[in-house]
PDB file of C-alpha atoms in Angstrom:
ATOM      1  CA  MET A 258      80.856 118.090  82.677  1.00  0.00           C
ATOM      2  CA  GLY A 259      81.045 114.387  83.543  1.00  0.00           C
ATOM      3  CA  TYR A 260      80.435 112.252  86.569  1.00  0.00           C
ATOM      4  CA  GLY A 261      81.992 109.323  88.365  1.00  0.00           C
ATOM      5  CA  GLN A 262      82.063 108.044  91.916  1.00  0.00           C
ATOM      6  CA  LEU A 263      84.715 107.832  94.614  1.00  0.00           C
ATOM      7  CA  GLN A 264      85.283 104.110  95.060  1.00  0.00           C
ATOM      8  CA  SER A 265      88.015 104.084  97.711  1.00  0.00           C
ATOM      9  CA  ILE A 266      90.316 106.285  99.801  1.00  0.00           C
ATOM     10  CA  HIS A 267      93.849 105.329 100.845  1.00  0.00           C
ATOM     11  CA  VAL A 268      96.196 106.925 103.374  1.00  0.00           C
ATOM     12  CA  HIS A 269      99.904 106.067 103.692  1.00  0.00           C
ATOM     13  CA  PRO A 270     101.035 107.413 107.092  1.00  0.00           C
ATOM     14  CA  VAL A 271     104.673 106.416 106.450  1.00  0.00           C
ATOM     15  CA  LYS A 272     105.945 106.932 102.921  1.00  0.00           C
ATOM     16  CA  ALA A 273     106.591 103.594 101.142  1.00  0.00           C
ATOM     17  CA  PHE A 274     104.758 101.541 103.802  1.00  0.00           C
ATOM     18  CA  ARG A 275     101.490  99.773 102.987  1.00  0.00           C
ATOM     19  CA  GLY A 276      98.477 102.039 102.633  1.00  0.00           C
ATOM     20  CA  THR A 277      95.249 101.731 104.616  1.00  0.00           C
ATOM     21  CA  ALA A 278      91.732 102.132 103.252  1.00  0.00           C
ATOM     22  CA  HIS A 279      89.348 104.574 104.935  1.00  0.00           C
ATOM     23  CA  PRO A 280      85.646 105.331 104.439  1.00  0.00           C
ATOM     24  CA  GLU A 281      86.375 109.053 104.616  1.00  0.00           C
ATOM     25  CA  ALA A 282      89.297 111.466 104.926  1.00  0.00           C
ATOM     26  CA  VAL A 283      89.902 115.110 105.651  1.00  0.00           C
ATOM     27  CA  VAL A 284      91.502 116.973 102.760  1.00  0.00           C
ATOM     28  CA  GLU A 285      94.172 119.477 103.756  1.00  0.00           C
ATOM     29  CA  PRO A 286      95.997 121.785 101.305  1.00  0.00           C
ATOM     30  CA  TRP A 287      99.024 119.437 101.225  1.00  0.00           C
ATOM     31  CA  GLY A 288      97.087 116.145 100.991  1.00  0.00           C
ATOM     32  CA  LEU A 289      94.867 113.808 102.978  1.00  0.00           C
ATOM     33  CA  ALA A 290      95.178 114.245 106.732  1.00  0.00           C
ATOM     34  CA  GLY A 291      97.959 111.988 108.002  1.00  0.00           C
ATOM     35  CA  ASP A 292      99.171 110.946 104.562  1.00  0.00           C
ATOM     36  CA  ARG A 293     102.951 110.614 104.182  1.00  0.00           C
ATOM     37  CA  ARG A 294     103.880 112.831 107.114  1.00  0.00           C
ATOM     38  CA  TRP A 295     106.533 110.241 108.070  1.00  0.00           C
ATOM     39  CA  MET A 296     109.327 108.749 105.968  1.00  0.00           C
ATOM     40  CA  LEU A 297     112.573 106.816 106.247  1.00  0.00           C
ATOM     41  CA  ILE A 298     116.012 108.241 105.475  1.00  0.00           C
ATOM     42  CA  ASP A 299     119.389 106.559 105.032  1.00  0.00           C
ATOM     43  CA  ASP A 300     122.602 107.477 106.839  1.00  0.00           C
ATOM     44  CA  GLY A 301     123.146 110.281 104.330  1.00  0.00           C
ATOM     45  CA  GLY A 302     119.758 111.872 105.001  1.00  0.00           C
ATOM     46  CA  LYS A 303     118.159 110.733 101.714  1.00  0.00           C
ATOM     47  CA  VAL A 304     114.688 109.259 101.429  1.00  0.00           C
ATOM     48  CA  VAL A 305     114.335 105.475 101.422  1.00  0.00           C
ATOM     49  CA  THR A 306     111.402 104.024  99.459  1.00  0.00           C
ATOM     50  CA  GLN A 307     110.357 100.789  97.800  1.00  0.00           C
ATOM     51  CA  ARG A 308     112.609 101.783  94.918  1.00  0.00           C
ATOM     52  CA  GLN A 309     115.583 100.717  97.032  1.00  0.00           C
ATOM     53  CA  GLN A 310     113.792  98.518  99.576  1.00  0.00           C
ATOM     54  CA  PRO A 311     110.858  96.561  98.130  1.00  0.00           C
ATOM     55  CA  ARG A 312     110.312  94.872 101.546  1.00  0.00           C
ATOM     56  CA  LEU A 313     108.749  98.125 102.709  1.00  0.00           C
ATOM     57  CA  ALA A 314     105.639  96.922 100.868  1.00  0.00           C
ATOM     58  CA  LEU A 315     105.131  94.423 103.696  1.00  0.00           C
ATOM     59  CA  ALA A 316     105.451  97.006 106.478  1.00  0.00           C
ATOM     60  CA  ALA A 317     102.327  98.724 107.776  1.00  0.00           C
ATOM     61  CA  ALA A 318     101.719 101.939 109.684  1.00  0.00           C
ATOM     62  CA  GLU A 319      98.501 102.644 111.541  1.00  0.00           C
ATOM     63  CA  LEU A 320      97.782 106.336 112.036  1.00  0.00           C
ATOM     64  CA  LEU A 321      97.079 107.152 115.689  1.00  0.00           C
ATOM     65  CA  PRO A 322      95.225 110.111 117.222  1.00  0.00           C
ATOM     66  CA  GLY A 323      97.546 113.088 117.403  1.00  0.00           C
ATOM     67  CA  GLY A 324      99.621 112.021 114.403  1.00  0.00           C
ATOM     68  CA  GLY A 325     101.715 109.194 115.825  1.00  0.00           C
ATOM     69  CA  VAL A 326     101.981 105.805 114.116  1.00  0.00           C
ATOM     70  CA  ARG A 327     101.967 102.143 115.086  1.00  0.00           C
ATOM     71  CA  LEU A 328     104.497 100.234 112.977  1.00  0.00           C
ATOM     72  CA  SER A 329     104.267  96.537 112.136  1.00  0.00           C
ATOM     73  CA  ALA A 330     106.135  94.219 109.778  1.00  0.00           C
ATOM     74  CA  PRO A 331     106.822  90.500 109.332  1.00  0.00           C
ATOM     75  CA  GLY A 332     109.069  89.166 112.066  1.00  0.00           C
ATOM     76  CA  MET A 333     108.901  92.400 114.079  1.00  0.00           C
ATOM     77  CA  ASP A 334     107.054  93.312 117.268  1.00  0.00           C
ATOM     78  CA  ALA A 335     104.671  96.213 116.729  1.00  0.00           C
ATOM     79  CA  LEU A 336     106.008  99.604 117.794  1.00  0.00           C
ATOM     80  CA  THR A 337     104.146 102.800 118.673  1.00  0.00           C
ATOM     81  CA  VAL A 338     105.946 105.992 117.656  1.00  0.00           C
ATOM     82  CA  PRO A 339     104.620 109.357 118.913  1.00  0.00           C
ATOM     83  CA  VAL A 340     105.017 112.648 117.102  1.00  0.00           C
ATOM     84  CA  PRO A 341     108.482 114.002 118.009  1.00  0.00           C
ATOM     85  CA  ARG A 342     108.508 116.307 121.029  1.00  0.00           C
ATOM     86  CA  ALA A 343     111.628 118.203 119.941  1.00  0.00           C
ATOM     87  CA  VAL A 344     111.096 121.543 118.216  1.00  0.00           C
ATOM     88  CA  GLY A 345     114.348 121.292 116.269  1.00  0.00           C
ATOM     89  CA  SER A 346     114.700 119.802 112.822  1.00  0.00           C
ATOM     90  CA  MET A 347     117.323 118.488 110.422  1.00  0.00           C
ATOM     91  CA  PRO A 348     117.689 118.763 106.644  1.00  0.00           C
ATOM     92  CA  VAL A 349     116.670 115.683 104.658  1.00  0.00           C
ATOM     93  CA  GLU A 350     116.586 115.038 100.939  1.00  0.00           C
ATOM     94  CA  ILE A 351     113.526 113.718  99.127  1.00  0.00           C
ATOM     95  CA  PHE A 352     114.431 113.345  95.470  1.00  0.00           C
ATOM     96  CA  ARG A 353     115.528 116.841  94.375  1.00  0.00           C
ATOM     97  CA  ASP A 354     114.019 118.640  97.374  1.00  0.00           C
ATOM     98  CA  LYS A 355     115.754 119.667 100.594  1.00  0.00           C
ATOM     99  CA  VAL A 356     113.251 119.564 103.449  1.00  0.00           C
ATOM    100  CA  GLU A 357     113.374 120.170 107.196  1.00  0.00           C
ATOM    101  CA  ALA A 358     112.163 117.176 109.212  1.00  0.00           C
ATOM    102  CA  ALA A 359     112.156 116.076 112.852  1.00  0.00           C
ATOM    103  CA  LEU A 360     113.772 112.812 113.945  1.00  0.00           C
ATOM    104  CA  ALA A 361     111.566 110.351 115.800  1.00  0.00           C
ATOM    105  CA  ASP A 362     112.254 110.537 119.555  1.00  0.00           C
ATOM    106  CA  GLY A 363     114.924 108.235 120.943  1.00  0.00           C
ATOM    107  CA  ASP A 364     116.612 105.325 119.213  1.00  0.00           C
ATOM    108  CA  THR A 365     113.825 102.747 119.321  1.00  0.00           C
ATOM    109  CA  ALA A 366     112.129 103.637 116.033  1.00  0.00           C
ATOM    110  CA  HIS A 367     115.446 103.919 114.198  1.00  0.00           C
ATOM    111  CA  ALA A 368     116.549 100.531 115.535  1.00  0.00           C
ATOM    112  CA  TRP A 369     113.208  98.966 114.548  1.00  0.00           C
ATOM    113  CA  CYS A 370     113.403 100.223 110.958  1.00  0.00           C
ATOM    114  CA  SER A 371     117.104  99.377 110.621  1.00  0.00           C
ATOM    115  CA  THR A 372     116.591  95.861 111.943  1.00  0.00           C
ATOM    116  CA  TYR A 373     113.705  95.206 109.576  1.00  0.00           C
ATOM    117  CA  LEU A 374     115.540  96.416 106.468  1.00  0.00           C
ATOM    118  CA  GLY A 375     119.041  95.320 107.487  1.00  0.00           C
ATOM    119  CA  VAL A 376     120.507  98.749 106.737  1.00  0.00           C
ATOM    120  CA  ASP A 377     120.978 101.898 108.822  1.00  0.00           C
ATOM    121  CA  THR A 378     117.699 103.789 108.603  1.00  0.00           C
ATOM    122  CA  ARG A 379     116.037 106.598 110.534  1.00  0.00           C
ATOM    123  CA  LEU A 380     112.411 107.667 110.811  1.00  0.00           C
ATOM    124  CA  VAL A 381     111.555 111.355 110.372  1.00  0.00           C
ATOM    125  CA  TYR A 382     108.404 113.469 110.622  1.00  0.00           C
ATOM    126  CA  MET A 383     107.227 116.571 108.753  1.00  0.00           C
ATOM    127  CA  ALA A 384     105.919 118.903 111.441  1.00  0.00           C
ATOM    128  CA  ASP A 385     104.673 121.760 109.273  1.00  0.00           C
ATOM    129  CA  PRO A 386     103.595 120.778 105.748  1.00  0.00           C
ATOM    130  CA  ALA A 387     102.171 124.263 105.244  1.00  0.00           C
ATOM    131  CA  THR A 388     105.687 125.625 104.760  1.00  0.00           C
ATOM    132  CA  SER A 389     108.114 122.699 104.516  1.00  0.00           C
ATOM    133  CA  ARG A 390     108.045 121.600 100.878  1.00  0.00           C
ATOM    134  CA  PRO A 391     106.664 123.432  97.827  1.00  0.00           C
ATOM    135  CA  VAL A 392     105.017 121.589  94.951  1.00  0.00           C
ATOM    136  CA  ASP A 393     107.196 121.437  91.808  1.00  0.00           C
ATOM    137  CA  PRO A 394     107.283 125.103  90.722  1.00  0.00           C
ATOM    138  CA  GLU A 395     106.896 124.112  87.061  1.00  0.00           C
ATOM    139  CA  TYR A 396     103.361 122.930  87.841  1.00  0.00           C
ATOM    140  CA  ALA A 397     102.488 124.734  91.088  1.00  0.00           C
ATOM    141  CA  LEU A 398     100.459 127.785  91.931  1.00  0.00           C
ATOM    142  CA  PRO A 399     101.954 130.174  94.494  1.00  0.00           C
ATOM    143  CA  GLY A 400     101.922 128.797  98.032  1.00  0.00           C
ATOM    144  CA  GLU A 401     101.084 125.178  97.189  1.00  0.00           C
ATOM    145  CA  THR A 402     102.895 122.638  99.359  1.00  0.00           C
ATOM    146  CA  VAL A 403     103.079 118.872  99.679  1.00  0.00           C
ATOM    147  CA  SER A 404     103.948 116.329 102.376  1.00  0.00           C
ATOM    148  CA  PHE A 405     106.482 113.528 101.751  1.00  0.00           C
ATOM    149  CA  ALA A 406     104.449 112.290  98.760  1.00  0.00           C
ATOM    150  CA  ASP A 407     106.444 111.865  95.555  1.00  0.00           C
ATOM    151  CA  GLY A 408     105.465 115.255  94.195  1.00  0.00           C
ATOM    152  CA  TYR A 409     101.816 116.251  94.623  1.00  0.00           C
ATOM    153  CA  PRO A 410      99.274 116.236  97.459  1.00  0.00           C
ATOM    154  CA  LEU A 411      97.053 113.457  96.059  1.00  0.00           C
ATOM    155  CA  LEU A 412      97.186 110.781  93.384  1.00  0.00           C
ATOM    156  CA  LEU A 413      93.985 109.704  91.620  1.00  0.00           C
ATOM    157  CA  THR A 414      93.522 106.529  89.601  1.00  0.00           C
ATOM    158  CA  GLY A 415      90.516 105.120  87.736  1.00  0.00           C
ATOM    159  CA  THR A 416      89.148 101.575  87.780  1.00  0.00           C
ATOM    160  CA  ALA A 417      88.370 101.712  84.058  1.00  0.00           C
ATOM    161  CA  SER A 418      91.970 102.637  83.305  1.00  0.00           C
ATOM    162  CA  LEU A 419      93.224  99.695  85.353  1.00  0.00           C
ATOM    163  CA  ASP A 420      90.839  97.373  83.495  1.00  0.00           C
ATOM    164  CA  ALA A 421      92.157  98.698  80.179  1.00  0.00           C
ATOM    165  CA  LEU A 422      95.760  98.282  81.293  1.00  0.00           C
ATOM    166  CA  ASN A 423      95.134  94.741  82.475  1.00  0.00           C
ATOM    167  CA  SER A 424      93.585  93.913  79.096  1.00  0.00           C
ATOM    168  CA  LEU A 425      96.765  95.127  77.410  1.00  0.00           C
ATOM    169  CA  ILE A 426      98.943  93.142  79.831  1.00  0.00           C
ATOM    170  CA  ALA A 427      96.917  90.014  79.013  1.00  0.00           C
ATOM    171  CA  GLN A 428      97.857  90.432  75.342  1.00  0.00           C
ATOM    172  CA  GLY A 429     101.579  90.850  76.041  1.00  0.00           C
ATOM    173  CA  ASP A 430     104.628  88.693  76.725  1.00  0.00           C
ATOM    174  CA  HIS A 431     104.148  88.743  80.511  1.00  0.00           C
ATOM    175  CA  ALA A 432     100.439  87.982  80.673  1.00  0.00           C
ATOM    176  CA  HIS A 433     101.096  85.641  83.598  1.00  0.00           C
ATOM    177  CA  GLU A 434     101.858  88.667  85.783  1.00  0.00           C
ATOM    178  CA  GLY A 435      98.357  90.075  85.393  1.00  0.00           C
ATOM    179  CA  PRO A 436      95.813  91.114  86.235  1.00  0.00           C
ATOM    180  CA  LEU A 437      97.382  93.676  88.552  1.00  0.00           C
ATOM    181  CA  PRO A 438      95.555  95.110  91.592  1.00  0.00           C
ATOM    182  CA  MET A 439      95.211  98.856  92.120  1.00  0.00           C
ATOM    183  CA  ASN A 440      97.569  98.849  95.108  1.00  0.00           C
ATOM    184  CA  ARG A 441     100.503  98.567  92.688  1.00  0.00           C
ATOM    185  CA  PHE A 442      99.913 102.267  91.943  1.00  0.00           C
ATOM    186  CA  ARG A 443      99.549 103.414  95.573  1.00  0.00           C
ATOM    187  CA  PRO A 444      96.772 105.970  94.943  1.00  0.00           C
ATOM    188  CA  ASN A 445      95.032 108.183  97.468  1.00  0.00           C
ATOM    189  CA  VAL A 446      91.684 108.167  95.681  1.00  0.00           C
ATOM    190  CA  VAL A 447      90.235 105.657  93.226  1.00  0.00           C
ATOM    191  CA  VAL A 448      87.393 106.681  90.931  1.00  0.00           C
ATOM    192  CA  SER A 449      84.877 104.426  89.170  1.00  0.00           C
ATOM    193  CA  GLY A 450      82.208 105.119  86.561  1.00  0.00           C
ATOM    194  CA  THR A 451      84.417 107.004  84.102  1.00  0.00           C
ATOM    195  CA  ALA A 452      85.908 105.945  80.775  1.00  0.00           C
ATOM    196  CA  ALA A 453      89.370 104.397  80.549  1.00  0.00           C
ATOM    197  CA  TRP A 454      92.096 107.059  80.628  1.00  0.00           C
ATOM    198  CA  ALA A 455      89.472 109.819  81.047  1.00  0.00           C
ATOM    199  CA  GLU A 456      91.491 111.300  83.930  1.00  0.00           C
ATOM    200  CA  ASP A 457      94.276 112.195  81.460  1.00  0.00           C
ATOM    201  CA  ASP A 458      92.212 115.111  80.203  1.00  0.00           C
ATOM    202  CA  TRP A 459      90.924 116.508  83.476  1.00  0.00           C
ATOM    203  CA  SER A 460      92.129 119.905  84.646  1.00  0.00           C
ATOM    204  CA  ARG A 461      89.703 120.555  87.492  1.00  0.00           C
ATOM    205  CA  ILE A 462      87.344 118.238  89.403  1.00  0.00           C
ATOM    206  CA  SER A 463      85.302 118.031  92.566  1.00  0.00           C
ATOM    207  CA  ILE A 464      84.989 115.030  94.860  1.00  0.00           C
ATOM    208  CA  GLY A 465      82.017 115.592  97.088  1.00  0.00           C
ATOM    209  CA  GLU A 466      82.470 119.004  98.687  1.00  0.00           C
ATOM    210  CA  VAL A 467      86.151 119.444  97.795  1.00  0.00           C
ATOM    211  CA  THR A 468      87.554 120.853  94.554  1.00  0.00           C
ATOM    212  CA  PHE A 469      90.923 119.979  93.054  1.00  0.00           C
ATOM    213  CA  ARG A 470      93.045 120.962  90.124  1.00  0.00           C
ATOM    214  CA  ALA A 471      94.864 118.317  88.107  1.00  0.00           C
ATOM    215  CA  PRO A 472      98.241 119.776  87.124  1.00  0.00           C
ATOM    216  CA  LYS A 473     100.062 116.758  85.719  1.00  0.00           C
ATOM    217  CA  LYS A 474      99.622 113.120  84.740  1.00  0.00           C
ATOM    218  CA  CYS A 475     101.612 110.721  86.894  1.00  0.00           C
ATOM    219  CA  GLY A 476     104.819 109.169  85.560  1.00  0.00           C
ATOM    220  CA  ARG A 477     105.380 105.705  87.008  1.00  0.00           C
ATOM    221  CA  CYS A 478     108.517 104.020  88.377  1.00  0.00           C
ATOM    222  CA  VAL A 479     109.809 100.591  89.388  1.00  0.00           C
ATOM    223  CA  VAL A 480     107.644 100.561  92.531  1.00  0.00           C
ATOM    224  CA  THR A 481     104.664  99.577  90.337  1.00  0.00           C
ATOM    225  CA  THR A 482     106.436  96.310  89.467  1.00  0.00           C
ATOM    226  CA  THR A 483     106.551  95.348  93.164  1.00  0.00           C
ATOM    227  CA  ASP A 484     103.893  92.909  94.356  1.00  0.00           C
ATOM    228  CA  GLN A 485     102.570  94.679  97.448  1.00  0.00           C
ATOM    229  CA  SER A 486     101.692  91.385  99.154  1.00  0.00           C
ATOM    230  CA  THR A 487     105.017  89.558  98.577  1.00  0.00           C
ATOM    231  CA  ALA A 488     107.563  92.348  97.815  1.00  0.00           C
ATOM    232  CA  GLU A 489     108.615  90.409  94.700  1.00  0.00           C
ATOM    233  CA  ARG A 490     109.295  92.315  91.485  1.00  0.00           C
ATOM    234  CA  GLY A 491     108.251  91.547  87.922  1.00  0.00           C
ATOM    235  CA  ARG A 492     108.202  93.366  84.604  1.00  0.00           C
ATOM    236  CA  GLU A 493     104.651  94.664  84.592  1.00  0.00           C
ATOM    237  CA  PRO A 494     103.083  97.175  84.378  1.00  0.00           C
ATOM    238  CA  LEU A 495     106.110  99.126  83.114  1.00  0.00           C
ATOM    239  CA  LEU A 496     106.573  96.861  80.101  1.00  0.00           C
ATOM    240  CA  THR A 497     103.039  97.496  78.889  1.00  0.00           C
ATOM    241  CA  LEU A 498     102.979 101.161  79.895  1.00  0.00           C
ATOM    242  CA  GLY A 499     106.174 101.603  77.899  1.00  0.00           C
ATOM    243  CA  ARG A 500     104.450 100.258  74.785  1.00  0.00           C
ATOM    244  CA  HIS A 501     101.115 102.016  75.138  1.00  0.00           C
ATOM    245  CA  ARG A 502     101.382 104.906  77.604  1.00  0.00           C
ATOM    246  CA  ARG A 503     104.710 106.573  76.976  1.00  0.00           C
ATOM    247  CA  LEU A 504     104.873 110.367  76.706  1.00  0.00           C
ATOM    248  CA  GLY A 505     108.075 112.400  76.778  1.00  0.00           C
ATOM    249  CA  GLY A 506     110.027 109.611  78.433  1.00  0.00           C
ATOM    250  CA  LYS A 507     107.367 109.105  81.135  1.00  0.00           C
ATOM    251  CA  LEU A 508     105.185 106.020  81.547  1.00  0.00           C
ATOM    252  CA  LEU A 509     101.775 107.316  82.539  1.00  0.00           C
ATOM    253  CA  PHE A 510      99.096 106.003  84.860  1.00  0.00           C
ATOM    254  CA  GLY A 511      96.943 108.222  87.065  1.00  0.00           C
ATOM    255  CA  GLN A 512      96.497 111.929  87.617  1.00  0.00           C
ATOM    256  CA  ASN A 513      98.058 114.147  90.293  1.00  0.00           C
ATOM    257  CA  LEU A 514      95.741 116.429  92.271  1.00  0.00           C
ATOM    258  CA  VAL A 515      96.185 119.630  94.269  1.00  0.00           C
ATOM    259  CA  PRO A 516      93.309 120.652  96.583  1.00  0.00           C
ATOM    260  CA  LEU A 517      91.666 124.004  95.909  1.00  0.00           C
ATOM    261  CA  SER A 518      89.511 123.816  99.032  1.00  0.00           C
ATOM    262  CA  ARG A 519      89.359 121.995 102.343  1.00  0.00           C
ATOM    263  CA  GLY A 520      86.734 119.496 103.430  1.00  0.00           C
ATOM    264  CA  THR A 521      85.972 115.821 103.931  1.00  0.00           C
ATOM    265  CA  ILE A 522      85.671 113.281 101.141  1.00  0.00           C
ATOM    266  CA  ARG A 523      83.760 110.025 101.570  1.00  0.00           C
ATOM    267  CA  VAL A 524      83.546 106.759  99.668  1.00  0.00           C
ATOM    268  CA  GLY A 525      80.522 107.038  97.366  1.00  0.00           C
ATOM    269  CA  ASP A 526      80.920 110.787  96.821  1.00  0.00           C
ATOM    270  CA  PRO A 527      80.147 111.995  93.289  1.00  0.00           C
ATOM    271  CA  VAL A 528      83.149 112.985  91.190  1.00  0.00           C
ATOM    272  CA  THR A 529      82.352 115.897  88.936  1.00  0.00           C
ATOM    273  CA  ILE A 530      84.565 116.959  86.035  1.00  0.00           C
ATOM    274  CA  LEU A 531      84.718 120.760  86.063  1.00  0.00           C
ATOM    275  CA  GLY A 532      87.244 121.272  83.287  1.00  0.00           C
TER     276      GLY A 532
END
């Protein structure tokens, strides 16, 4: 058994948009309340993220009561988008998954997103995360589902691990790119007070009143090389992760979590390692 502390909580109402910090959050079976219930799709119905559009790092989405969002981005007037009223849905593709999603009402939100990115884009909403998208069956327990997150309900990172990674970056060929902030990794929960890379070995933890299982370490992609304040891309942290944190073709940083109970987590909550 070991202990740490919950340092920060982050919710991303629209997938790939900037996250917002919160002092507390409700934990639902498929993730933090309001996290990644919205996402963008292209004209073929496939998800659009910072992988293709790094400028999404500069767009923000404020979660509104009832589940709607208020969108803002450089050069754009803010836009309020309510939860779609239509009951119907359409198939969309998020990586290898086919998911039913509802289009945002009217053409205003689609025009806003398309104008900002300069490509045809539509905004969709996941109405029922309890049934819409299962967690990867290779790592899931029966009935586990996830929102529009990359693969798992929550992502946890540790401050000690980031410090260790930044020390390695400082010793490398692209030291000028460091130190990197935690927002490069777009976590939901950030833990302090543990050893560097300790989260690699966790299988079950509690944060305050809520318990989680940790099914799989997180493999990182090109999004981590995107400066979340400028949308510019570099080489780090993937260059350093490739040298020091490579396992089975994956570059690892952070731990995925699946809730085992419901409840509210709060900044300052104790983090207990249960297994």
